Amino acid sequence: MTTKKITLNAEKRKVIADQFQSFYEDKVKDKLIQAKEQYDLIREKAKEQIEKVVRFHQPQEDVDTIRRMIQKYSSSGGDLYHDNCFYVQMPTTKVDDNGKEYQTDDEVHVRFDMGRKFARAYYRDEMRAKGLNPDFHLSIDNDYSKRNPKYYNDESAVNKFLGFSTSSNDDKSVITPKAKWESDFQLWVIGTSYCHSRNFKVDENTFNFFKMYRSSADNVIKEHEQMYSYVEGKMKTLRLGLKSYRTFDQAKALADKVGVVLNESMLNESSSMALSIYSPENLASLLEDKEVMTREQKIAFARKQMQQSVN
């Protein structure tokens, strides 16, 4: 008796592609994880170092004096700002195009909030777990003519999760990553909110340390970009191949050669998930839940229900 072969459709091809993508991401994701860990370590040291720099140039007693002046004279008493953005600079000698030396300042922007690219890299796993696409900006490869409705939808969803896009209807009890980082470290500085108006002079060792801190943040972005480039290069080839495959056996043969774990039960989970989750009894339970289930939660829920039906 021959076993009927499983015919592939768009849904099954996506399940198979997801398995391959996870396989290739697992091969290179450690570099992004290590970059984040390295940044976290240097960030803690950078907090201590920038506080020493700021307080050297702007002693606490001066800050306290201005605070008293503001209390007495309101805005005429001076300016104070709770800041997480700083510029440090070091005098240096450079040579112009005519070979003539001149004196100038090198500077480093030392920030403790998050830029958007950094945030998408740092919180990539968290966003993917919620079904969001933190790689949307990488998919167009700087070709803005490729932006389409899906691009803008992905951008909007990611910005909302991170906290770069807010509305009056948002749950105020939810602290977004952006808000968390902005309040994580702040110093009272003399001056306005314009960060670049304050340039703190430092020695060469301190300057080089802050360059290293800035590089550690840039490295998180770089590793995100390189991981996406590697995985997407593999996936483009894979997706072309999957389009030509008609049966699961063909995909299974490829997976075995590459080393990807793939079996029929994965396809069964995908195809039977809707029947399991959206049965009248289970659907009624879901409608009582105010939280939207992620894809992973739906799969876990479906597995539980199928197991119960077997037992």
Coordinates of C-alpha atoms in Angstrom, one line a residue:
M1 CA 0.0 0.0 0.0
T2 CA 1.5 3.3 -1.1
T3 CA 1.5 6.4 1.1
K4 CA -0.1 9.4 -0.4
K5 CA 2.4 12.2 -0.9
I6 CA 1.7 15.6 0.7
T7 CA 1.2 18.3 -1.9
L8 CA 2.7 21.7 -1.1
N9 CA 0.7 24.9 -1.1
A10 CA 1.6 28.5 -0.1
E11 CA 0.9 27.9 3.6
K12 CA 3.0 24.7 3.7
R13 CA 5.8 26.3 1.8
K14 CA 5.8 29.2 4.4
V15 CA 6.0 26.7 7.3
I16 CA 9.0 25.0 5.5
A17 CA 10.7 28.3 4.8
D18 CA 10.3 29.4 8.4
Q19 CA 12.2 26.2 9.5
F20 CA 15.0 27.0 7.1
Q21 CA 15.1 30.7 8.2
S22 CA 15.4 29.7 11.9
F23 CA 18.2 27.2 11.0
Y24 CA 20.2 29.9 9.2
E25 CA 19.6 32.5 11.9
D26 CA 20.7 30.1 14.6
K27 CA 24.0 29.8 12.8
V28 CA 24.9 33.5 13.0
K29 CA 22.7 35.1 15.7
D30 CA 25.3 34.6 18.4
K31 CA 27.3 37.5 16.9
L32 CA 24.3 39.9 17.5
I33 CA 23.8 38.5 21.0
Q34 CA 27.5 39.1 21.8
A35 CA 27.4 42.6 20.4
K36 CA 24.4 43.4 22.7
E37 CA 26.1 41.9 25.7
Q38 CA 29.3 43.9 25.0
Y39 CA 27.3 47.1 24.6
D40 CA 25.5 46.5 27.9
L41 CA 28.9 46.1 29.7
I42 CA 30.4 49.2 28.2
R43 CA 27.2 51.2 28.8
E44 CA 27.5 50.7 32.6
K45 CA 31.0 52.0 32.6
A46 CA 30.1 54.9 30.3
K47 CA 27.4 56.0 32.8
E48 CA 30.1 56.3 35.5
Q49 CA 32.6 58.0 33.2
I50 CA 30.2 60.6 31.8
E51 CA 29.0 61.6 35.2
K52 CA 32.6 62.3 36.2
V53 CA 33.2 64.4 33.1
V54 CA 30.0 66.4 33.6
R55 CA 30.5 67.0 37.3
F56 CA 34.1 68.1 36.7
H57 CA 32.9 70.8 34.3
Q58 CA 29.6 71.5 36.0
P59 CA 30.0 70.8 39.8
Q60 CA 26.9 69.8 41.7
E61 CA 27.1 72.9 43.8
D62 CA 26.7 75.0 40.7
V63 CA 23.7 73.0 39.6
D64 CA 22.2 73.4 43.1
T65 CA 22.8 77.2 42.9
I66 CA 21.0 77.5 39.6
R67 CA 18.1 75.4 41.0
R68 CA 17.7 77.9 43.9
M69 CA 17.9 80.8 41.4
I70 CA 15.1 79.2 39.3
Q71 CA 13.0 78.8 42.4
K72 CA 13.5 82.4 43.3
Y73 CA 13.4 84.1 39.8
S74 CA 11.6 81.5 37.7
S75 CA 13.0 81.2 34.1
S76 CA 15.2 84.3 34.7
G77 CA 17.2 82.3 37.2
G78 CA 19.0 80.1 34.6
D79 CA 18.5 76.8 32.7
L80 CA 18.8 73.3 33.9
Y81 CA 18.0 70.2 31.9
H82 CA 17.7 66.5 32.8
D83 CA 19.8 65.0 29.9
N84 CA 20.9 61.7 28.6
C85 CA 22.7 63.2 25.6
F86 CA 26.2 64.6 25.7
Y87 CA 29.1 65.7 23.5
V88 CA 32.7 65.2 24.5
Q89 CA 35.6 66.8 22.6
M90 CA 39.3 66.7 22.4
P91 CA 41.7 69.3 20.9
T92 CA 43.6 67.8 17.9
T93 CA 45.9 68.9 15.1
K94 CA 44.8 68.1 11.5
V95 CA 46.3 68.9 8.1
D96 CA 44.2 70.6 5.3
D97 CA 44.3 69.8 1.6
N98 CA 47.3 72.2 1.2
G99 CA 49.3 70.3 3.8
K100 CA 48.9 73.1 6.4
E101 CA 48.3 72.1 10.0
Y102 CA 45.5 73.6 11.9
Q103 CA 43.9 73.1 15.4
T104 CA 40.4 71.8 15.8
D105 CA 38.4 69.6 18.0
D106 CA 37.3 66.0 17.6
E107 CA 34.0 65.1 19.2
V108 CA 31.9 62.1 20.1
H109 CA 28.2 62.0 20.6
V110 CA 27.6 60.1 23.8
R111 CA 23.9 59.1 24.1
F112 CA 22.0 56.9 26.5
D113 CA 18.7 56.9 24.7
M114 CA 18.0 54.7 21.6
G115 CA 18.1 55.5 17.9
R116 CA 15.6 53.7 15.7
K117 CA 18.1 51.4 14.0
F118 CA 19.7 50.5 17.3
A119 CA 16.3 49.8 18.8
R120 CA 15.3 47.5 16.0
A121 CA 18.5 45.5 16.3
Y122 CA 18.5 45.4 20.1
Y123 CA 14.8 44.3 20.5
R124 CA 14.7 42.1 17.3
D125 CA 13.9 38.8 19.1
E126 CA 11.2 40.4 21.3
M127 CA 9.5 41.9 18.2
R128 CA 9.7 38.7 16.1
A129 CA 8.2 36.8 19.1
K130 CA 5.2 39.1 18.8
G131 CA 4.9 38.6 15.0
L132 CA 6.5 41.9 14.1
N133 CA 9.1 42.5 11.4
P134 CA 12.1 44.4 12.8
D135 CA 13.9 43.8 9.5
F136 CA 11.5 45.8 7.3
H137 CA 14.0 48.6 6.7
L138 CA 16.7 46.2 5.6
S139 CA 14.5 44.5 3.1
I140 CA 14.5 47.5 0.7
D141 CA 18.3 47.8 0.8
N142 CA 18.2 51.6 0.9
D143 CA 16.1 51.7 -2.3
Y144 CA 13.1 53.8 -1.0
S145 CA 11.2 53.2 -4.3
K146 CA 10.6 49.6 -2.9
R147 CA 8.5 51.0 0.0
N148 CA 5.0 49.5 -0.3
P149 CA 1.9 49.2 2.0
K150 CA 3.5 46.2 3.8
Y151 CA 6.6 48.2 4.5
Y152 CA 4.7 51.1 6.0
N153 CA 2.5 48.7 8.0
D154 CA 5.6 46.9 9.4
E155 CA 7.2 50.3 10.2
S156 CA 4.1 51.5 12.0
A157 CA 3.8 48.3 14.1
V158 CA 7.5 48.3 15.0
N159 CA 7.5 52.0 16.0
K160 CA 4.4 51.5 18.2
F161 CA 6.0 48.6 20.0
L162 CA 9.3 50.4 20.6
G163 CA 7.5 53.6 21.6
F164 CA 8.6 55.9 18.7
S165 CA 4.9 56.2 17.8
T166 CA 2.4 56.9 20.5
S167 CA -1.2 58.1 20.7
S168 CA -3.6 59.3 23.4
N169 CA -5.3 55.9 23.4
D170 CA -2.2 53.9 24.4
D171 CA -2.2 52.1 27.7
K172 CA -0.2 54.4 30.0
S173 CA 0.7 51.5 32.3
V174 CA 2.8 50.0 29.5
I175 CA 6.4 51.3 29.5
T176 CA 7.8 51.1 26.0
P177 CA 11.5 50.4 25.3
K178 CA 12.1 54.0 24.2
A179 CA 10.6 55.4 27.5
K180 CA 12.6 52.8 29.5
W181 CA 15.9 53.8 28.0
E182 CA 15.2 57.5 28.2
S183 CA 14.7 57.3 31.9
D184 CA 17.4 54.8 32.6
F185 CA 20.2 57.3 32.9
Q186 CA 19.9 61.1 33.1
L187 CA 22.1 63.9 34.6
W188 CA 21.2 67.4 35.5
V189 CA 23.2 69.7 33.3
I190 CA 23.4 73.5 33.1
G191 CA 21.9 74.7 29.9
T192 CA 18.9 74.0 27.6
S193 CA 17.6 70.8 26.0
Y194 CA 19.9 71.5 23.0
C195 CA 22.4 68.7 23.5
H196 CA 25.1 70.0 21.1
S197 CA 25.3 73.3 22.9
R198 CA 27.3 71.5 25.6
N199 CA 30.7 70.2 24.6
F200 CA 32.8 68.8 27.5
K201 CA 36.5 68.7 27.0
V202 CA 38.2 65.4 27.9
D203 CA 41.7 63.9 27.8
E204 CA 42.8 61.4 25.1
N205 CA 42.1 58.3 27.2
T206 CA 38.6 59.4 28.1
F207 CA 37.9 60.4 24.5
N208 CA 39.0 57.0 23.2
F209 CA 36.8 55.3 25.7
F210 CA 33.7 57.1 24.5
K211 CA 34.7 56.4 20.9
M212 CA 34.7 52.7 22.0
Y213 CA 31.3 53.1 23.6
R214 CA 29.9 54.7 20.5
S215 CA 31.4 51.9 18.4
S216 CA 29.8 49.2 20.6
A217 CA 26.4 50.7 19.8
D218 CA 27.2 50.9 16.1
N219 CA 28.3 47.3 16.2
V220 CA 24.9 46.1 17.4
I221 CA 23.4 47.7 14.3
K222 CA 26.1 46.2 12.1
E223 CA 25.6 42.7 13.4
H224 CA 21.9 43.0 12.8
E225 CA 22.5 44.1 9.2
Q226 CA 25.0 41.3 8.6
M227 CA 22.8 38.6 10.0
Y228 CA 19.9 39.8 7.8
S229 CA 22.1 39.9 4.8
Y230 CA 23.4 36.4 5.3
V231 CA 20.0 34.8 6.1
E232 CA 18.2 36.7 3.3
G233 CA 20.8 35.6 0.8
K234 CA 20.1 32.0 1.7
M235 CA 16.3 32.5 1.8
K236 CA 16.1 34.0 -1.7
T237 CA 17.6 30.9 -3.1
L238 CA 15.5 28.6 -1.0
R239 CA 12.2 30.4 -1.9
L240 CA 13.0 30.0 -5.6
G241 CA 13.6 26.3 -5.0
L242 CA 10.5 25.8 -2.9
K243 CA 8.3 27.3 -5.7
S244 CA 9.4 24.4 -8.0
Y245 CA 8.8 21.7 -5.4
R246 CA 5.4 20.0 -5.6
T247 CA 5.6 17.6 -2.7
F248 CA 6.8 17.5 0.9
D249 CA 9.2 14.7 0.1
Q250 CA 11.2 17.1 -2.1
A251 CA 11.5 19.7 0.6
K252 CA 12.3 16.9 3.2
A253 CA 15.2 15.6 1.0
L254 CA 16.6 19.2 0.8
A255 CA 16.3 19.7 4.6
D256 CA 18.1 16.4 5.3
K257 CA 21.0 17.4 3.1
V258 CA 21.3 20.9 4.7
G259 CA 20.7 19.7 8.3
V260 CA 17.3 21.4 8.9
V261 CA 14.9 19.6 11.1
L262 CA 11.7 19.1 9.1
N263 CA 8.9 16.6 9.5
E264 CA 5.2 16.2 8.5
S265 CA 3.9 17.0 12.0
M266 CA 5.1 20.6 11.5
L267 CA 2.8 20.9 8.5
N268 CA 0.0 19.2 10.4
E269 CA 0.3 21.7 13.2
S270 CA 0.0 24.6 10.7
S271 CA -2.9 23.2 8.8
S272 CA -4.9 21.9 11.8
M273 CA -4.2 24.9 14.0
A274 CA -7.2 26.8 12.8
L275 CA -9.6 23.9 13.3
S276 CA -8.2 23.4 16.8
I277 CA -8.1 27.0 17.9
Y278 CA -11.3 28.2 16.3
S279 CA -13.7 25.3 17.3
P280 CA -16.8 26.8 19.0
E281 CA -15.6 26.0 22.5
N282 CA -12.1 27.3 22.0
L283 CA -13.2 30.4 20.1
A284 CA -15.5 31.3 22.9
S285 CA -12.6 31.1 25.3
L286 CA -10.5 33.3 23.0
L287 CA -13.2 35.9 22.7
E288 CA -13.1 36.4 26.5
D289 CA -9.4 37.1 26.4
K290 CA -8.5 40.7 25.8
E291 CA -4.9 39.9 24.8
V292 CA -4.2 39.1 21.1
M293 CA -2.4 35.7 20.9
T294 CA 1.0 35.6 19.1
R295 CA 1.7 33.0 16.5
E296 CA 3.8 31.0 19.0
Q297 CA 1.0 31.1 21.6
K298 CA -1.5 29.9 19.0
I299 CA 0.7 27.0 18.1
A300 CA 1.2 26.1 21.7
F301 CA -2.5 26.3 22.3
A302 CA -3.2 24.2 19.3
R303 CA -0.7 21.5 20.5
K304 CA -2.4 21.4 23.9
Q305 CA -5.8 21.0 22.4
M306 CA -4.7 18.3 20.0
Q307 CA -3.0 16.4 22.8
Q308 CA -6.2 16.6 24.8
S309 CA -8.2 15.3 21.9
V310 CA -5.8 12.3 21.5
N311 CA -6.0 11.5 25.2

